[in-house]
């Protein structure tokens, strides 16, 4: 066995990891949520996508500057270890390995399967939750195992999937951005949508003419509320920029290529997202654009390009999702290895091994699959809140609805705050902009996103903090043993997490009373 990853990825792969991992299912189904929140106020949607992109770009830029100074085996974990400390870098790496990447990967497996089910028309009857169907579960596991097997056996095949998938997935987005905008202006759909007033759409009546459900409430929020809700929706669509950083020890000339990939990639993505939003906004009436499960997006493409495009779109969406799933899988597979290579975490000698034939951390890959499986159960429970036995739990908790998708990207930003502060404090070899201005802008953007998340989720934020704290404490206890480097201040860390929970409760009570 060897314990060092080889440099095998070039600049093109790095850039495709940024663009290909971020552009996935999020832009399709989250864009429908954005339109739902804003109604006919297109400028709010443009602002949400632009601000979300700028916040992500600010974080990526700071990370790219650190990539020119610090390099080991784990990207962001490297930077936190160098600037914040070994203990915090372990907690941060443990979050990536047990919450962020497994939860995001599991979600993408489900979403990819969900769109495949929609493509083939399985379980499309009214009232059937396709997220809970046997076909969706089987396909989700199939996609997950397939992508994991490909990455575990051949990095060359994985690289080809990532590069080809990236180029394929941007085609429908760019086309809709250009053609959809022209279509909307020429046919008056854009003007009609701009004059849209808040209303319920998708009302369902039974055979006796009685109203069964009010459908979806669209654009009923104030401008500020709509912007906050839309901004949080974009956070998931921009997640994944960090995946390429975890490959810093496998990228050729990483100190030069990684910053280029991050900055150029984020500019491309933000531009495509804004253009796509404007195009889809003018492609079809708001009432059609807010349908769930990708149907609204399909309607927009059919209106602009014809009926055949509706089916072709879903093929593109599935390819897009597979590309994103591949990128998250690459990062997830290395997340356990990143902390084991530092002689920390559970059984570091075991999970830090590299197979000499494939040059892959196979033991780390296996453990990451277990974490993904656990989060897939949580995702299933989230989508089963209206069905037994979860409906009784939901009722007893007064409509409790915890979605890890809403918190994982924001949790990543939150845990990056100490790193951003330490860039200002310790990175004295940087110039004024890289040391002071860039991290300050990233801190402001992160705090703003955290506030927007609280504004939307309110007390459910407390649940996420408990999950984060409990898993972090478990991780700290697992790494404290004879065969590992002792983690100093474990007691202090545990007390710190307890303090975070107490302060969070107080803040939530105060904010709720003010609101």
C-alpha atoms as one frame of an Amber mdcrd trajectory, in Angstrom:
protein
   0.000   0.000   0.000   1.084   3.580  -0.731  -0.146   6.528   1.277   0.239
   9.374  -1.193  -2.134  10.447  -3.945  -0.585  11.176  -7.341  -1.060  14.367
  -9.355  -3.215  13.286 -12.278  -5.707  16.118 -12.985  -5.014  19.122 -15.209
  -6.506  22.637 -15.365  -9.398  21.550 -17.600 -10.476  18.852 -15.137 -10.173
  21.313 -12.250 -12.331  23.888 -14.034 -14.848  21.227 -15.047 -14.991  20.111
 -11.413 -15.997  23.654 -10.411 -18.521  24.223 -13.202 -19.679  20.617 -13.494
 -20.186  20.041  -9.773 -22.034  23.284  -9.109 -24.248  23.231 -12.211 -26.486
  20.258 -11.580 -30.031  19.652 -10.449 -30.080  22.788  -8.287 -30.454  25.294
 -11.103 -33.468  23.394 -12.453 -35.627  22.698  -9.410 -34.336  25.579  -7.250
 -35.085  28.054 -10.034 -38.737  27.041  -9.809 -38.661  27.815  -6.085 -37.110
  31.204  -6.779 -39.932  32.037  -9.214 -42.461  30.781  -6.648 -41.078  33.131
  -4.006 -40.779  36.230  -6.210 -43.879  35.883  -8.398 -43.641  38.529 -11.117
 -40.810  40.531  -9.517 -38.055  39.457 -11.879 -35.529  41.913 -10.452 -35.673
  40.115  -7.076 -34.812  36.814  -8.757 -31.919  38.395 -10.653 -30.675  39.943
  -7.402 -30.919  36.608  -5.541 -28.955  34.688  -8.174 -26.389  37.482  -8.502
 -25.894  37.940  -4.734 -25.715  34.187  -4.191 -23.040  34.015  -6.877 -21.082
  36.929  -5.413 -21.102  35.383  -1.926 -19.854  32.078  -3.335 -17.290  33.875
  -5.508 -15.940  35.777  -2.490 -15.445  32.499  -0.592 -13.896  30.805  -3.616
 -11.554  33.743  -4.177 -10.243  33.640  -0.605  -9.783  29.884  -0.937  -7.895
  30.392  -4.200  -5.466  32.827  -2.548  -4.839  30.313   0.238  -4.227  27.610
  -2.374  -1.098  29.503  -3.433   0.325  29.259   0.100  -0.927  26.045   1.697
  -1.121  22.610   0.154  -1.368  19.149   1.672  -4.176  16.618   1.161  -7.507
  18.230   1.944  -7.969  21.726   0.546 -10.097  23.657   3.032  -8.975  21.310
   5.796  -5.375  22.242   4.941  -6.144  25.936   5.224  -7.997  25.657   8.529
  -5.182  23.576   9.978  -2.566  26.141   8.944  -4.469  29.234  10.067  -6.997
  28.191  12.740  -5.415  25.118  14.312  -5.280  21.331  14.213  -8.299  20.773
  16.466 -10.582  23.063  14.483  -9.375  21.665  11.154 -10.340  18.217  12.398
 -13.838  19.358  13.401 -14.207  21.075  10.027 -12.987  17.992   8.162 -15.305
  15.799  10.218 -18.242  18.043   9.217 -17.332  17.651   5.545 -16.949  13.881
   5.899 -20.060  13.130   7.975 -22.566  15.848   7.069 -21.805  18.027   4.066
 -20.589  15.673   1.348 -22.654  12.593   2.353 -25.869  14.623   2.656 -25.311
  16.467  -0.625 -24.300  13.279  -2.448 -27.307  11.366  -1.131 -29.602  14.216
  -2.162 -28.161  14.281  -5.681 -28.604  10.516  -6.013 -32.277  10.916  -5.091
 -32.816  13.896  -7.385 -31.123  12.145 -10.314 -33.367   9.137  -9.768 -36.410
  11.393  -9.383 -35.844  13.019 -12.779 -35.240   9.601 -14.375 -38.575   8.390
 -13.006 -40.194  11.502 -14.471 -38.511  10.906 -17.843 -39.895   7.379 -18.183
 -43.295   8.307 -16.766 -43.242   5.924 -13.797 -45.599   6.582 -10.868 -46.942
   9.814 -12.330 -50.496   9.389 -11.020 -51.876  12.220  -8.906 -50.981  11.898
  -5.258 -47.976   9.596  -5.802 -44.810  10.880  -4.174 -42.114   9.816  -6.607
 -39.418  10.393  -4.012 -40.872   7.463  -2.095 -41.380   5.023  -4.965 -39.455
   1.774  -5.263 -38.166   2.808  -8.686 -36.689   6.015  -7.265 -34.965   4.178
  -4.420 -33.576   1.523  -6.753 -32.308   4.077  -9.262 -30.804   6.277  -6.538
 -28.791   3.346  -5.210 -27.873   2.291  -8.763 -26.531   5.745  -9.664 -24.679
   6.014  -6.375 -22.984   2.604  -6.618 -22.194   3.098 -10.310 -20.501   6.467
  -9.813 -18.637   5.242  -6.744 -17.418   2.159  -8.606 -16.233   4.205 -11.586
 -14.328   6.633  -9.365 -12.890   3.863  -7.245 -11.627   1.832 -10.212 -10.571
   4.441 -12.762  -9.863   8.133 -12.318  -9.509   8.483 -16.100 -13.126   7.421
 -16.690 -14.241   9.749 -13.884 -12.336  12.606 -15.504 -13.980  11.957 -18.877
 -17.442  11.840 -17.272 -16.800  15.139 -15.506 -15.441  16.971 -18.560 -18.027
  15.671 -21.062 -20.880  16.131 -18.598 -19.852  19.725 -17.963 -19.919  20.682
 -21.635 -23.203  18.835 -22.225 -25.047  20.378 -19.288 -24.309  24.027 -20.127
 -25.855  23.735 -23.604 -29.552  23.889 -22.558 -28.812  26.594 -19.987 -27.094
  28.886 -22.480 -29.727  28.225 -25.145 -32.558  29.028 -22.749 -30.763  32.138
 -21.532 -30.494  33.545 -25.062 -33.508  32.144 -26.903 -35.856  32.261 -23.894
 -35.137  35.948 -23.300 -35.820  36.810 -26.949 -38.934  34.605 -26.987 -40.343
  36.250 -23.870 -39.805  39.773 -25.148 -41.192  39.102 -28.640 -44.276  37.175
 -27.480 -45.043  39.385 -24.491 -44.670  36.585 -21.916 -42.021  38.525 -20.001
 -44.291  41.569 -19.738 -47.203  39.359 -18.710 -45.109  37.777 -15.961 -43.902
  41.178 -14.764 -47.554  42.118 -14.232 -48.291  38.875 -12.370 -49.982  39.315
  -8.978 -49.649  37.009  -6.005 -52.046  34.095  -6.190 -52.541  30.375  -5.677
 -51.766  28.238  -8.720 -52.282  24.563  -9.359 -55.670  24.305  -7.643 -57.059
  20.756  -7.740 -60.806  19.948  -7.783 -62.470  16.569  -7.355 -65.177  15.125
  -9.620 -67.861  17.027  -7.668 -66.209  20.381  -8.311 -64.999  20.687  -4.727
 -61.607  22.311  -4.054 -59.188  19.623  -2.852 -56.047  21.720  -2.482 -55.136
  25.349  -2.900 -51.937  24.460  -4.750 -48.859  26.651  -4.528 -48.866  30.172
  -3.126 -46.814  32.305  -5.504 -45.262  35.717  -4.930 -47.291  36.572  -1.812
 -44.299  37.649   0.294 -42.926  41.140   0.743 -39.977  42.104  -1.442 -37.507
  41.623   1.423 -38.995  38.279   2.440 -39.080  37.068  -1.167 -35.420  38.003
  -1.609 -34.319  36.140   1.537 -36.278  33.019   0.553 -34.908  33.148  -2.998
 -31.339  33.693  -1.770 -31.468  30.609   0.453 -32.790  28.605  -2.521 -29.790
  29.676  -4.613 -27.367  28.502  -1.884 -27.975  24.863  -2.812 -27.547  25.597
  -6.519 -24.130  27.179  -5.831 -22.931  24.411  -3.511 -20.010  22.316  -4.711
 -17.359  24.961  -5.389 -15.256  23.455  -2.620 -15.110  19.989  -4.194 -12.204
  20.830  -6.469 -10.192  22.159  -3.511 -10.203  18.685  -1.983  -8.260  17.563
  -5.064  -5.420  20.028  -4.501  -2.942  17.218  -3.853  -4.004  15.517  -7.115
  -4.008  18.589  -9.420  -0.951  19.290 -11.499   0.667  22.609 -10.514  -2.180
  23.190  -8.052  -0.905  26.544  -6.786  -1.330  27.986 -10.268  -4.221  25.967
 -11.708  -6.531  25.835  -8.682  -7.042  29.632  -8.343  -7.715  29.886 -12.090
 -10.265  27.083 -11.958 -12.112  28.581  -8.974 -12.314  32.201 -10.118 -13.020
  31.638 -13.816 -15.419  28.803 -13.019 -17.481  30.880 -10.581 -17.738  33.808
 -13.003 -18.976  31.449 -15.728 -21.507  29.810 -13.415 -22.985  33.048 -12.047
 -23.350  34.475 -15.567 -25.067  31.306 -16.820 -27.418  31.170 -13.823 -28.580
  34.771 -14.194 -29.022  34.405 -17.962 -30.922  31.130 -17.530 -33.233  32.658
 -14.923 -34.121  35.569 -17.234 -34.689  33.134 -20.112 -36.919  30.720 -18.177
 -38.815  33.669 -16.659 -39.872  34.755 -20.151 -40.407  31.260 -21.564 -43.787
  30.499 -19.993 -46.344  32.068 -17.609 -45.452  32.116 -13.926 -48.236  29.643
 -13.180 -46.500  27.041 -15.375 -42.966  27.834 -14.240 -43.539  27.011 -10.570
 -44.621  23.379 -11.021 -42.677  20.926  -8.871 -40.351  18.125  -9.913 -38.962
  19.757 -13.038 -42.341  19.934 -14.797 -42.274  23.737 -14.805 -38.824  23.776
 -16.383 -39.994  21.256 -18.968 -42.980  23.445 -19.821 -40.711  26.416 -20.440
 -38.451  24.481 -22.797 -41.436  23.052 -24.683 -42.891  26.539 -25.139 -39.650
  27.829 -26.656 -38.223  24.824 -28.510 -41.238  22.527 -29.066 -42.591  19.302
 -27.588 -39.555  17.208 -28.412 -37.406  19.547 -26.318 -39.399  18.605 -23.219
 -38.130  15.041 -23.358 -34.672  16.070 -24.526 -34.466  18.490 -21.603 -34.935
  15.701 -19.083 -32.101  13.789 -20.726 -29.904  16.869 -20.284 -31.067  17.256
 -16.685 -30.179  13.657 -15.855 -26.745  14.049 -17.487 -26.335  17.271 -15.510
 -27.254  15.535 -12.268 -24.867  12.659 -12.979 -22.042  15.140 -13.532 -22.775
  16.825 -10.223 -23.104  13.469  -8.474 -19.727  12.490  -9.892 -18.086  15.674
  -8.569 -19.573  15.284  -5.106 -18.566  11.624  -5.089 -14.955  12.518  -5.877
 -14.907  14.944  -2.934 -16.812  12.631  -0.580 -14.474   9.722  -1.251 -11.500
  11.801  -0.114 -13.106  13.485   2.890 -12.311  10.724   5.391  -8.864  10.298
   3.877  -8.161  14.014   4.379  -8.472  13.704   8.167  -6.943  10.208   8.368
  -3.837  11.404   6.532  -3.280  13.725   9.516  -3.375  10.738  11.876  -6.732
  11.842  13.285 -10.241  10.437  13.208 -11.353   6.835  13.715  -8.677   4.270
  12.743  -6.466   6.700  10.763  -4.053   3.972   9.647  -6.923   2.007   8.124
  -8.774   4.856   6.421  -5.596   6.652   5.374  -4.370   3.788   3.199  -4.038
   4.216  -0.577  -4.408   1.221  -2.884  -1.237   0.856  -4.968  -3.154  -0.406
  -8.022  -5.866   2.260  -8.253  -4.185   5.020  -6.197  -7.496   5.497  -4.384
  -8.341   5.514  -0.638 -10.609   2.458  -0.847 -11.256   2.165   2.897 -12.214
   5.840   3.063 -14.508   5.290   0.091 -16.300   2.452   1.879 -16.841   4.515
   5.041 -18.149   7.479   3.058 -20.735   5.165   1.476 -21.984   4.284   4.963
 -22.395   7.976   5.830 -24.263   8.588   2.574 -26.599   5.679   3.278 -27.389
   7.128   6.717 -28.277  10.531   5.254 -30.385   8.917   2.539 -32.534   7.480
   5.325 -32.900  11.012   6.738 -33.786  12.341   3.287 -36.387   9.591   2.893
 -37.894  10.520   6.270 -38.008  14.199   5.257 -39.956  13.332   2.111 -42.236
  10.998   4.094 -43.538  13.554   6.599 -47.067  13.210   5.241 -47.040   9.408
   5.387 -47.066   6.895   8.283 -45.221   6.604  10.601 -43.542   9.978  10.064
 -46.815  11.922   9.825 -47.560  11.320  13.523 -44.074  12.612  14.405 -44.633
  15.631  12.193 -47.973  16.402  13.857 -46.561  16.016  17.371 -43.773  18.461
  16.489 -46.274  20.961  15.003 -45.199  20.695  11.392 -41.489  20.027  11.989
 -39.752  19.793   8.621 -35.981  19.494   8.826 -34.284  19.440   5.417 -30.515
  18.949   5.438 -30.382  20.418   1.919 -31.317  23.834   3.327 -28.589  23.756
   5.969 -25.565  21.905   4.587 -24.364  24.727   2.252 -24.960  27.405   4.893
 -23.292  25.229   7.527 -20.186  25.102   5.360 -20.125  28.896   5.085 -20.657
  29.248   8.843 -17.719  26.974   9.674 -15.495  28.944   7.285 -15.890  32.141
   9.341 -12.927  31.426  11.695 -10.740  30.764   8.660 -11.754  34.063   7.064
 -10.966  35.933  10.283  -7.573  34.270  10.560  -6.687  35.246   6.993  -6.943
  38.864   8.137  -5.009  38.155  11.316  -2.218  35.824  10.157  -1.716  35.957
   6.378   0.760  38.850   6.525   2.421  37.976   3.218  -0.777  38.883   1.333
  -1.436  42.288  -0.157  -4.110  44.657   1.165  -6.910  43.305  -1.029  -6.231
  39.588  -0.454  -5.588  39.974   3.265  -8.234  42.514   4.292 -10.798  43.380
   1.621 -11.525  39.932   0.122 -12.005  38.045   3.428 -14.038  40.944   4.858
 -16.413  40.799   1.886 -16.648  37.024   2.309 -17.449  37.419   6.030 -20.183
  39.969   5.305 -21.671  37.749   2.601 -21.584  34.680   4.836 -23.280  36.470
   7.734 -25.936  37.797   5.365 -26.622  34.292   4.050 -26.835  32.947   7.600
 -29.381  35.628   8.499 -31.413  34.852   5.377 -31.429  31.172   6.358 -32.656
  31.993   9.851 -35.308  34.303   8.343 -36.644  31.374   6.316 -36.130  28.435
   8.692 -36.467  30.107  12.120 -36.377  27.605  15.001 -35.391  24.679  12.768
 -31.923  26.271  12.711 -31.636  25.083  16.305 -32.121  21.468  15.183 -29.257
  21.789  12.719 -26.982  23.229  15.421 -27.793  20.272  17.674 -27.024  17.777
  14.876 -23.778  19.584  14.077 -22.729  19.760  17.726 -23.531  16.120  18.524
 -21.710  14.755  15.470 -18.722  17.027  16.160 -18.468  15.849  19.769 -18.657
  12.219  18.606 -15.876  12.924  16.136 -13.700  14.495  18.815 -14.178  11.558
  21.148 -13.373   9.057  18.371 -10.044  10.718  17.618  -8.891  10.731  21.236
  -6.919   7.521  21.722  -3.552   5.825  21.967  -3.029   5.188  18.267  -3.867
   8.739  17.205  -2.405  12.153  17.703  -4.090  13.462  20.893  -6.505  16.328
  20.268  -5.853  18.988  22.826  -8.690  20.719  24.557 -11.423  18.140  23.897
 -13.207  19.249  27.064 -12.947  22.872  25.981 -14.414  21.987  22.584 -17.353
  20.160  24.143 -18.010  23.104  26.462 -17.758  25.386  23.453 -20.413  23.473
  21.542 -22.709  23.529  24.564 -22.150  27.292  24.762 -22.996  27.630  21.046
 -26.308  25.836  21.594 -27.190  27.973  24.624 -26.334  31.217  22.824 -28.256
  30.065  19.747 -31.362  29.392  21.821 -31.149  32.865  23.369 -30.673  34.488
  19.957 -33.581  32.567  18.455 -35.855  33.625  21.298 -34.790  37.260  20.941
 -35.086  37.276  17.146 -38.474  35.571  17.249 -39.751  38.100  19.779 -38.529
  40.966  17.593 -39.957  39.394  14.432
